[in-house]
CSV table of C-alpha atoms in Angstrom, one decimal:
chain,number,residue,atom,x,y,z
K,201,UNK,CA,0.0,0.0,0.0
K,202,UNK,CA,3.1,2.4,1.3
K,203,UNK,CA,5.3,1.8,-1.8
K,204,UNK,CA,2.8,3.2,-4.5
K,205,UNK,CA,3.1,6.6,-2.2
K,206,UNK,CA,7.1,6.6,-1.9
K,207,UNK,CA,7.1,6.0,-5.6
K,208,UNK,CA,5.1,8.9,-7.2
K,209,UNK,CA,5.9,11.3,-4.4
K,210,UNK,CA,8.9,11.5,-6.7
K,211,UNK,CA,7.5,12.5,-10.0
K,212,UNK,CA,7.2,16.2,-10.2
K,213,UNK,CA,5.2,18.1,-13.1
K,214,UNK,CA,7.2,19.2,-16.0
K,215,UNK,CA,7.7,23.0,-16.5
K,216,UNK,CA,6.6,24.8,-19.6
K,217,UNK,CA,7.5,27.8,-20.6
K,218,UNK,CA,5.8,30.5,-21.9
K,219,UNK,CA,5.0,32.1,-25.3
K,220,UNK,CA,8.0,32.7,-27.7
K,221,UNK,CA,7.7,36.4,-26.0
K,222,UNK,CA,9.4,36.2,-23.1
K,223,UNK,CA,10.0,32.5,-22.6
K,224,UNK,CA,9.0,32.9,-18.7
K,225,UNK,CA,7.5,30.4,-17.1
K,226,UNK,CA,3.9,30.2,-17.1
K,227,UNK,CA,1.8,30.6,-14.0
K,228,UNK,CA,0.3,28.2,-12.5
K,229,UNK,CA,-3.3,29.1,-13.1
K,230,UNK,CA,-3.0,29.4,-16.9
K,231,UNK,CA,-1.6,25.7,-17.2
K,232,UNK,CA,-3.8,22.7,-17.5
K,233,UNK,CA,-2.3,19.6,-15.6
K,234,UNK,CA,-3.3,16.8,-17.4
K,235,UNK,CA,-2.4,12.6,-16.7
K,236,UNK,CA,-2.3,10.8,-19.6
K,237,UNK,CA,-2.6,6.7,-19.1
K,238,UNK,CA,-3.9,3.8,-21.7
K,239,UNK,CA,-4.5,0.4,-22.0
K,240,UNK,CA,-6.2,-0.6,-18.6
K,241,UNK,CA,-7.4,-4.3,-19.9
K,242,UNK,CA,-9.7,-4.7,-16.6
K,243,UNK,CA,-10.2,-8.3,-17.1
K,244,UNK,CA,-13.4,-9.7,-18.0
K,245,UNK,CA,-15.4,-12.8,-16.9
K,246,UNK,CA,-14.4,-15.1,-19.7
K,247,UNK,CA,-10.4,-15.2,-19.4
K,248,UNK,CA,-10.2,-13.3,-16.1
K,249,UNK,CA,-8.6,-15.6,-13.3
K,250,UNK,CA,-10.3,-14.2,-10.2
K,251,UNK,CA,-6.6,-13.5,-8.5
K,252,UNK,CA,-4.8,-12.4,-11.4
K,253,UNK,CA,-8.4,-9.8,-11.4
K,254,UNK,CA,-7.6,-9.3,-8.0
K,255,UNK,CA,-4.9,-8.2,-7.7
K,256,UNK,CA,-4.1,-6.1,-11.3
K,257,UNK,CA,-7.2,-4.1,-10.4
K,258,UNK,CA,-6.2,-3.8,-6.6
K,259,UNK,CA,-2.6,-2.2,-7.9
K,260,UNK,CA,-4.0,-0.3,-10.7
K,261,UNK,CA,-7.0,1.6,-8.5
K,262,UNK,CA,-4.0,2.1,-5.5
K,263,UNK,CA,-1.7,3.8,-8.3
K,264,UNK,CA,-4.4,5.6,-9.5
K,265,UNK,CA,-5.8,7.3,-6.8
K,266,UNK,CA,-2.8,7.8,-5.3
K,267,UNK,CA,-1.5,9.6,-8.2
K,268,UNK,CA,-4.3,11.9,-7.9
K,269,UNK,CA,-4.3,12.5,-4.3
K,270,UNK,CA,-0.4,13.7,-4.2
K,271,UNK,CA,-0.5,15.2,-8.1
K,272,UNK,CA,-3.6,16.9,-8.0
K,273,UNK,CA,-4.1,17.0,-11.9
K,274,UNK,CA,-7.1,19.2,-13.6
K,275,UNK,CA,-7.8,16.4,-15.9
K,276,UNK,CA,-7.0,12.3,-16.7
K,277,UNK,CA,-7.0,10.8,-20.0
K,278,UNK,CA,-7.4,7.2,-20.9
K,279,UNK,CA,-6.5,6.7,-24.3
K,280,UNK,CA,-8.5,3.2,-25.2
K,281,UNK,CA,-8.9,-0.4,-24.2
K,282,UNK,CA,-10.1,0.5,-20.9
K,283,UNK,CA,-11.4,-3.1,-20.9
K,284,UNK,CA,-9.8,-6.0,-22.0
K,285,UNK,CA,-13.6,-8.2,-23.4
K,286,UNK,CA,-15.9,-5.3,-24.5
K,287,UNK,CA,-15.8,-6.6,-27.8
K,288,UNK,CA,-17.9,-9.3,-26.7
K,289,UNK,CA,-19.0,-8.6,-23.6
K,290,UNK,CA,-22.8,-9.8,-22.6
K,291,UNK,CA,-24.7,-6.7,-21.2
K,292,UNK,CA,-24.9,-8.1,-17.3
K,293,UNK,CA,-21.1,-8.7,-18.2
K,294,UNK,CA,-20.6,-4.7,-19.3
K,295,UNK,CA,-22.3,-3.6,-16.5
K,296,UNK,CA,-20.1,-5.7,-13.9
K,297,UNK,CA,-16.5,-4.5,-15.8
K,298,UNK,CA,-17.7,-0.3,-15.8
K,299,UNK,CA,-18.7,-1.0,-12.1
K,300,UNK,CA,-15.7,-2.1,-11.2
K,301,UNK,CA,-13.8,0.6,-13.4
K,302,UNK,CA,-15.8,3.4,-12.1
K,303,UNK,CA,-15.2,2.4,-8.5
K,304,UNK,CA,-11.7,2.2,-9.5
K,305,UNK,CA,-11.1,5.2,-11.7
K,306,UNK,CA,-13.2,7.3,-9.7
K,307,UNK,CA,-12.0,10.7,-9.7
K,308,UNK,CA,-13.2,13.8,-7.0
K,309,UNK,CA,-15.2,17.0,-8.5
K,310,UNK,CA,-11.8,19.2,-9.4
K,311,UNK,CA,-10.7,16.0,-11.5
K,312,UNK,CA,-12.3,15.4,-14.5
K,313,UNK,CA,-11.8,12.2,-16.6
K,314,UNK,CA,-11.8,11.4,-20.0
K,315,UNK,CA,-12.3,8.2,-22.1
K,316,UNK,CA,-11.4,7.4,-25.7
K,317,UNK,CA,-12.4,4.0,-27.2
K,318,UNK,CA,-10.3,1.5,-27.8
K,319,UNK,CA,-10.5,-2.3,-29.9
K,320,UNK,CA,-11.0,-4.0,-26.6
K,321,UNK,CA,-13.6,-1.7,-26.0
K,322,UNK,CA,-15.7,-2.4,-29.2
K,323,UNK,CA,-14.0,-4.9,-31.0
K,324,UNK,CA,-11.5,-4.3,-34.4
K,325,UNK,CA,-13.1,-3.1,-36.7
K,326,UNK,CA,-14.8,-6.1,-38.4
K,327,UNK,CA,-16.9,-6.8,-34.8
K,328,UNK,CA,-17.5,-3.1,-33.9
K,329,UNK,CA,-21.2,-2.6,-34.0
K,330,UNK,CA,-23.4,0.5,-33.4
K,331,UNK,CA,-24.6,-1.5,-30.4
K,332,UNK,CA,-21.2,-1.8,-28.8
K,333,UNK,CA,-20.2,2.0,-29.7
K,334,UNK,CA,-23.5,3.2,-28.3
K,335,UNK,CA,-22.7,1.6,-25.0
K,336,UNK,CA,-19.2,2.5,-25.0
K,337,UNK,CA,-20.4,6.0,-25.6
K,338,UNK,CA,-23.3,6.1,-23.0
K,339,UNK,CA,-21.1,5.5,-20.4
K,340,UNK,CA,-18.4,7.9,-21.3
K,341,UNK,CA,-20.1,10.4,-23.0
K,342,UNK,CA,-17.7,10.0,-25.7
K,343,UNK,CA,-18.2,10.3,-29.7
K,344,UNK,CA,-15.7,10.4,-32.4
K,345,UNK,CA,-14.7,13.8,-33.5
K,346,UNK,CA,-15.7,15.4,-30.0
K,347,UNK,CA,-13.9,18.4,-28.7
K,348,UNK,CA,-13.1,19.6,-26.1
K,349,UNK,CA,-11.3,22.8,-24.7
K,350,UNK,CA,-9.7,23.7,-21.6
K,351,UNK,CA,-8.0,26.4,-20.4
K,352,UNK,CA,-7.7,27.3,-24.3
K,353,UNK,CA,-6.4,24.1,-25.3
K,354,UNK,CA,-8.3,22.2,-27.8
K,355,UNK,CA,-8.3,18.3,-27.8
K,356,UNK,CA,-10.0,16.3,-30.2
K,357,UNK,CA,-11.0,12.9,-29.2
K,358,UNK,CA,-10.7,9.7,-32.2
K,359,UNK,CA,-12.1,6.5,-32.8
K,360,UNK,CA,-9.6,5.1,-34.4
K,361,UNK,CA,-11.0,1.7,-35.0
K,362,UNK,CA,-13.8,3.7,-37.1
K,363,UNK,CA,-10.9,5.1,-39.5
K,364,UNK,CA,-11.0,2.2,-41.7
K,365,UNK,CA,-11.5,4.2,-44.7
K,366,UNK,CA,-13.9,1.3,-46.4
K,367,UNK,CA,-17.1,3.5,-46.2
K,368,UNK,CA,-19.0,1.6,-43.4
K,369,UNK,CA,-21.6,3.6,-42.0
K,370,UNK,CA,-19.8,4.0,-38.7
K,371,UNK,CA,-16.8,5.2,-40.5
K,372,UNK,CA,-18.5,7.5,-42.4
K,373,UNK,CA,-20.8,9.2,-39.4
K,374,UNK,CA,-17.4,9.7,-37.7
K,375,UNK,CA,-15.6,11.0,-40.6
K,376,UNK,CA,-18.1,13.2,-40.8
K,377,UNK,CA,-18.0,14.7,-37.6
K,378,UNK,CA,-13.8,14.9,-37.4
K,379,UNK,CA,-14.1,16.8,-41.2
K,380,UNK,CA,-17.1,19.3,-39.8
K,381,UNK,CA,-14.5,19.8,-36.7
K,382,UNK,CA,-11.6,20.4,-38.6
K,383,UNK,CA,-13.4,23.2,-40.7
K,384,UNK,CA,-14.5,24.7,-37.6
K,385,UNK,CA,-10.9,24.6,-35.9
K,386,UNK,CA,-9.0,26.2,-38.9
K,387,UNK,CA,-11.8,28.9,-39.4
K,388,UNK,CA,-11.1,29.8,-35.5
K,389,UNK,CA,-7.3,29.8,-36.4
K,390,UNK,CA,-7.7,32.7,-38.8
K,391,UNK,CA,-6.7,36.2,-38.6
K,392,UNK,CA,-9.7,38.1,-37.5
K,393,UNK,CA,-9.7,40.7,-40.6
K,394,UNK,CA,-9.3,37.3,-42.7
K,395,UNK,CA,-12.4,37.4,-45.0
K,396,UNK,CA,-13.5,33.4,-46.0
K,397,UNK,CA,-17.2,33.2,-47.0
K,398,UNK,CA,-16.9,29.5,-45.9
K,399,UNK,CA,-16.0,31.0,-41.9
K,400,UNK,CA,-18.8,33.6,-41.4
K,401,UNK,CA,-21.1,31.4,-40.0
K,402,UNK,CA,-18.7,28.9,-37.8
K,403,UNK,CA,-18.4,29.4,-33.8
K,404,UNK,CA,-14.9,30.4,-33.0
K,405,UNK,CA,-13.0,28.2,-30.7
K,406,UNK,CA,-9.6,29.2,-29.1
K,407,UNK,CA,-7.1,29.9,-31.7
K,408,UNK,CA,-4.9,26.9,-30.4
K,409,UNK,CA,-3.6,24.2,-32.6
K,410,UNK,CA,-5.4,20.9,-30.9
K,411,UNK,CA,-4.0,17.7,-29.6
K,412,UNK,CA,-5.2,14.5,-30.6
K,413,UNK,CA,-6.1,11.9,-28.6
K,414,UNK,CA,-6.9,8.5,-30.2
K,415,UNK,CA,-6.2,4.7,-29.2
K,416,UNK,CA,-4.0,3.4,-32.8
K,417,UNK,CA,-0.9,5.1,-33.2
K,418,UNK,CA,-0.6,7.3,-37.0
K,419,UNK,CA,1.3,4.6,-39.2
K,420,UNK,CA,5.1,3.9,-38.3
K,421,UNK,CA,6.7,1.3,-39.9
K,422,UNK,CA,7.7,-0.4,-36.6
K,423,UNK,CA,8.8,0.4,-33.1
K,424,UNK,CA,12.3,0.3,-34.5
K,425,UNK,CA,13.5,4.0,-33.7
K,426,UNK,CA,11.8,3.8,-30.1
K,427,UNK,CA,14.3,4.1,-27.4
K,428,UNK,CA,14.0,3.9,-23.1
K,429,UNK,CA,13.2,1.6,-20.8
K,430,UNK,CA,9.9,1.0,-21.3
K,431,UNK,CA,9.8,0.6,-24.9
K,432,UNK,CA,9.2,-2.0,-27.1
K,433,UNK,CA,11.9,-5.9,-26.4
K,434,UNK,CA,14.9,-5.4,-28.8
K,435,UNK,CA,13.1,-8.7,-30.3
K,436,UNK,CA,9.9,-7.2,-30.5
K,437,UNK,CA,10.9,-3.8,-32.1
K,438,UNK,CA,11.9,-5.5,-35.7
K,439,UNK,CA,8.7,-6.9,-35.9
K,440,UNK,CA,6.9,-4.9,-39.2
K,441,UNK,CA,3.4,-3.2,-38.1
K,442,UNK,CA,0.2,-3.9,-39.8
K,443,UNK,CA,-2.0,-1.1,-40.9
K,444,UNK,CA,-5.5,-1.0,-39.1
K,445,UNK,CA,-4.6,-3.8,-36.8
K,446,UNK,CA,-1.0,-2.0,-35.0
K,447,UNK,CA,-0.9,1.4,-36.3
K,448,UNK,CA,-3.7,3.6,-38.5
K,449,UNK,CA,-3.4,3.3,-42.8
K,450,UNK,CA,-0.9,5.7,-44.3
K,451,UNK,CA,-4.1,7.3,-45.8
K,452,UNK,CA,-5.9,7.7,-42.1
K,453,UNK,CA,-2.8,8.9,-40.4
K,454,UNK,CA,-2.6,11.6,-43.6
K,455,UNK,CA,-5.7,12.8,-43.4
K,456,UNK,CA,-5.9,13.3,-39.5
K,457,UNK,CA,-2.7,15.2,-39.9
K,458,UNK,CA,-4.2,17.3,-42.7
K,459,UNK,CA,-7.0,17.9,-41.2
K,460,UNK,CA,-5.9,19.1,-37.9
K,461,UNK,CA,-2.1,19.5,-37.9
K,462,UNK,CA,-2.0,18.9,-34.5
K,463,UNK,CA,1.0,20.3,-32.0
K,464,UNK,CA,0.6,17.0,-30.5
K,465,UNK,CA,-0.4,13.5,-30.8
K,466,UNK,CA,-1.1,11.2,-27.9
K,467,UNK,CA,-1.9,7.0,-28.5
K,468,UNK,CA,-1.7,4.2,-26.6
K,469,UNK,CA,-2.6,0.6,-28.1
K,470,UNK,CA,1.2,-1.1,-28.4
K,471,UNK,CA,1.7,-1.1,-24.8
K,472,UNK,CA,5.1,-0.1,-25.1
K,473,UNK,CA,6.0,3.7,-25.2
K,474,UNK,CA,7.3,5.4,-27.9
K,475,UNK,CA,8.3,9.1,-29.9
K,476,UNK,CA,7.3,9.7,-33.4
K,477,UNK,CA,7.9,13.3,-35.1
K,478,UNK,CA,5.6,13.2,-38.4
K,479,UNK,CA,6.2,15.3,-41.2
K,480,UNK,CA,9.3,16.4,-39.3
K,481,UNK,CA,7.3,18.8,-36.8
K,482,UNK,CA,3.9,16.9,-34.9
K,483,UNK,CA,4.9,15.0,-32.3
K,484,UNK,CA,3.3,11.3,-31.4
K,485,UNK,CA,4.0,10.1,-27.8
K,486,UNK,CA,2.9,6.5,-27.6
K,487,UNK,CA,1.5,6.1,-24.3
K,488,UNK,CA,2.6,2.7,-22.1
K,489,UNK,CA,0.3,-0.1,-21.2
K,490,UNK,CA,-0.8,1.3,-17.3
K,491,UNK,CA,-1.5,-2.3,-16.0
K,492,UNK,CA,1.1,-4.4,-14.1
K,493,UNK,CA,-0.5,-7.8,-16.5
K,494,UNK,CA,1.2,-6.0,-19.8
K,495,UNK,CA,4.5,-4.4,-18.1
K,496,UNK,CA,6.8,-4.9,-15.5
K,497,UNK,CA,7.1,-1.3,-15.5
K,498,UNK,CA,3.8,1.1,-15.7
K,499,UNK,CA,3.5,4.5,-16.3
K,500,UNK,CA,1.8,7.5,-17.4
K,501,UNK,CA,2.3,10.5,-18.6
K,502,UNK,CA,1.7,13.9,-16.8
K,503,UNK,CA,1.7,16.8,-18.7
K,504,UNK,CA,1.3,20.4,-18.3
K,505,UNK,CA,0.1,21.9,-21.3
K,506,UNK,CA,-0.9,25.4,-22.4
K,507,UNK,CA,-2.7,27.0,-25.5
K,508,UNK,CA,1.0,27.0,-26.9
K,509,UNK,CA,3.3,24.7,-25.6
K,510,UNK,CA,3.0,21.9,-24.2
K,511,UNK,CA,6.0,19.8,-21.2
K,512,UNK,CA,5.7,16.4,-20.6
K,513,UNK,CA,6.8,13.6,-17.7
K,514,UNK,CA,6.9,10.3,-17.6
K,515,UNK,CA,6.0,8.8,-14.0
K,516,UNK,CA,6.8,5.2,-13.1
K,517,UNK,CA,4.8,2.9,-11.1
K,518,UNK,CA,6.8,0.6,-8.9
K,519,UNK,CA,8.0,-2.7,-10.8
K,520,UNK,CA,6.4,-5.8,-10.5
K,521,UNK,CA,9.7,-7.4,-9.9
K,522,UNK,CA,11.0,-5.5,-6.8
K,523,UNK,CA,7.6,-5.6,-5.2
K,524,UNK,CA,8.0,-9.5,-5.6
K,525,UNK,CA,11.1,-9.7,-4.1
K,526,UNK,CA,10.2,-7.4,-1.5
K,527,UNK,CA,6.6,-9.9,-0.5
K,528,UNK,CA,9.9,-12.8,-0.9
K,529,UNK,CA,11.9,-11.2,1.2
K,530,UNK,CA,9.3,-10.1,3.9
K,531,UNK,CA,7.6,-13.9,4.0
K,532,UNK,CA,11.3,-15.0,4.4
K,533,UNK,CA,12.2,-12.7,7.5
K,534,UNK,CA,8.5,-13.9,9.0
K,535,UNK,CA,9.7,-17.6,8.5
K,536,UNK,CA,12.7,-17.1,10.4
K,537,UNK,CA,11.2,-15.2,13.3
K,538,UNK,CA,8.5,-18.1,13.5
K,539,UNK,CA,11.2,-20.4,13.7
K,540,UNK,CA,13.2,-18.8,16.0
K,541,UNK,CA,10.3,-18.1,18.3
K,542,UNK,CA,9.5,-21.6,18.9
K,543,UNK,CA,13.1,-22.9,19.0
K,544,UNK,CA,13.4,-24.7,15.6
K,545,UNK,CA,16.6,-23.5,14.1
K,546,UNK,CA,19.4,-24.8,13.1
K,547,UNK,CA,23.0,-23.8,15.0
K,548,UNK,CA,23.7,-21.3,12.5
K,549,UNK,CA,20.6,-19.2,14.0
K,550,UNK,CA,21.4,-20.0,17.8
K,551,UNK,CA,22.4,-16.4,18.1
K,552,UNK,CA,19.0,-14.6,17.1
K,553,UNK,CA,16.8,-17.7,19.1
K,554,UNK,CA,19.3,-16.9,21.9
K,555,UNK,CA,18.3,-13.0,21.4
K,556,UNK,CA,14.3,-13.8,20.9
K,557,UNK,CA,14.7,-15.7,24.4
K,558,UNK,CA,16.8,-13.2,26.1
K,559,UNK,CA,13.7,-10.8,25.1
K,560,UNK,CA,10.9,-12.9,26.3
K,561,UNK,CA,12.6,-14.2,29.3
């Protein structure tokens, strides 16, 4: 319980500075301090063990809301696959899995939380279904092509499993909207004197370019270029990606980048992190797997963001491994005080029997 507190005590938010101005750093009121995490996977009923359930949900809720409590963020984002069988999840079965996240992931009234779909959530796209998206998006009150703004700042949320480009109703409905919100977002970044017939009758929204959060990563190749700890295996890295399975189409990840030539692009899905510049100048920061059941080592990001810049901080979680060897080490040190408290070791631990007698006697 203590170690989850010891660790993120020592992640601090990153610093941004201001405007190209002054290049002061901003003040605290004008910056939005936003966690970024992905790829929950709460287990379902079908290939859920009950302790491996246990237990992952136990350390992912104590990181969680321990994160919040000492970092005190304006906003969370989880960037898809918030459940690990949505895709065919019956609805008693639903119902169970977003009790159990929203006990988990619940966050107080300064906090607020946001939810972007992911292929565990409604299936690839081959078994996503209205039915599964209108759930997903009852819950979360989310919908492809939504926006929303902050503190000035413009994010624009994706279903990225509905950017197949084949024409499927879905697909088209939230091409749709994302085209509509792009028109909107480059008539708001304008000059004010700038006359466009095609502008006069759009609402303005901050003249900030937006950041896009979506569950696929924009096409890349492979993971080959990714670098840290927490990236891909070496062996894993090689491995070729497959468009609209790993990463978005070439001709999705153009057109979201034409569309809204975001400052930023944030993904999860590969469960491994990763940093992408596009087109030489947008940034894509592929968002680690937050649960202990896909990493050794979870993280998320925290990120303090403004309507021009943007700072970001990766915050590990404590590593599966050392809390292991810590319960090992514990269990061992209880073994040997059992044993030396009713006399039953060998000469080699005489001296610390001796010791536990001396005390009692």
């Amino acid at each position: 319980f203590l170690v989850y507190y010891v660790v993120i005590f020592q992640c601090q938010w990153p610093e941004v500075k201001g405007g190209a101005q002054g290049g002061e750093t901003q003040a605290p009121t004008s910056v939005l301090k936003a966690i970024i995490l992905a790829d929950t996977h709460l287990l379902g009923e079908i290939k859920g063990h009950w302790l491996d359930k246990l237990r992952r949900e136990w350390q992912m809720e104590r990181s969680f809301q321990t994160a919040l409590w000492l970092l005190q963020p304006d906003i969370v984002f989880i960037l898809g696959d918030v459940f690990d069988e949505g895709k065919w999840s019956s609805p008693q079965a639903w119902a169970d899995d977003v009790r159990r996240f929203q006990k988990m992931f619940r966050c107080p009234v300064s906090t607020e939380l946001v939810v972007v779909v992911g292929n565990h959530d409604i299936g690839f796209h081959y078994e996503m279904t209205a039915y599964k998206v209108n759930r997903f998006e009852k819950v979360f009150n989310f919908t492809s092509g939504k926006l929303i703004t902050r503190k000035g700042i413009n994010f624009v949320l994706v279903n990225s499993v509905a950017m197949e480009g084949d024409g499927c109703a879905l697909c088209r409905a939230s091409e749709a909207k994302l085209l509509a919100l792009s028109h909107q977002l480059n008539c708001s970044q304008q000059e004010t004197n700038h006359s466009d017939k095609r502008c006069s009758n759009v609402e303005k929204l901050p003249a900030s370019e937006p950041i896009l959060l979506q569950h696929y990563p924009l096409y890349r190749k492979s993971d080959i270029e990714c670098s840290g700890e927490d990236s891909a295996p070496p062996e894993e890295k090689k491995i070729p990606f497959k468009e609209k399975y790993d990463v978005l189409s070439k001709e999705a990840s153009q057109k979201l980048m034409w569309w809204f030539h975001p400052r930023l692009v944030l993904s999860g899905h590969t469960h491994s992190s990763c940093e992408v510049l596009h087109a030489g100048k947008i940034l894509e920061v592929s968002v680690p797997s937050f649960s202990w059941r896909n990493r050794n080592n979870p993280s998320f990001i925290m990120g303090s963001i403004t309507p021009t810049d943007f700072s970001l901080q990766k915050c590990f979680l404590p590593y599966e491994s050392r809390v292991f060897t810590t319960y090992c080490a514990a269990g061992a040190l209880l073994v040997i005080l059992l044993l030396a408290h009713f006399q039953l070791l060998t000469p080699p631990f005489y001296f610390a029997q001796h010791l536990i007698s001396k005390h009692k006697a």
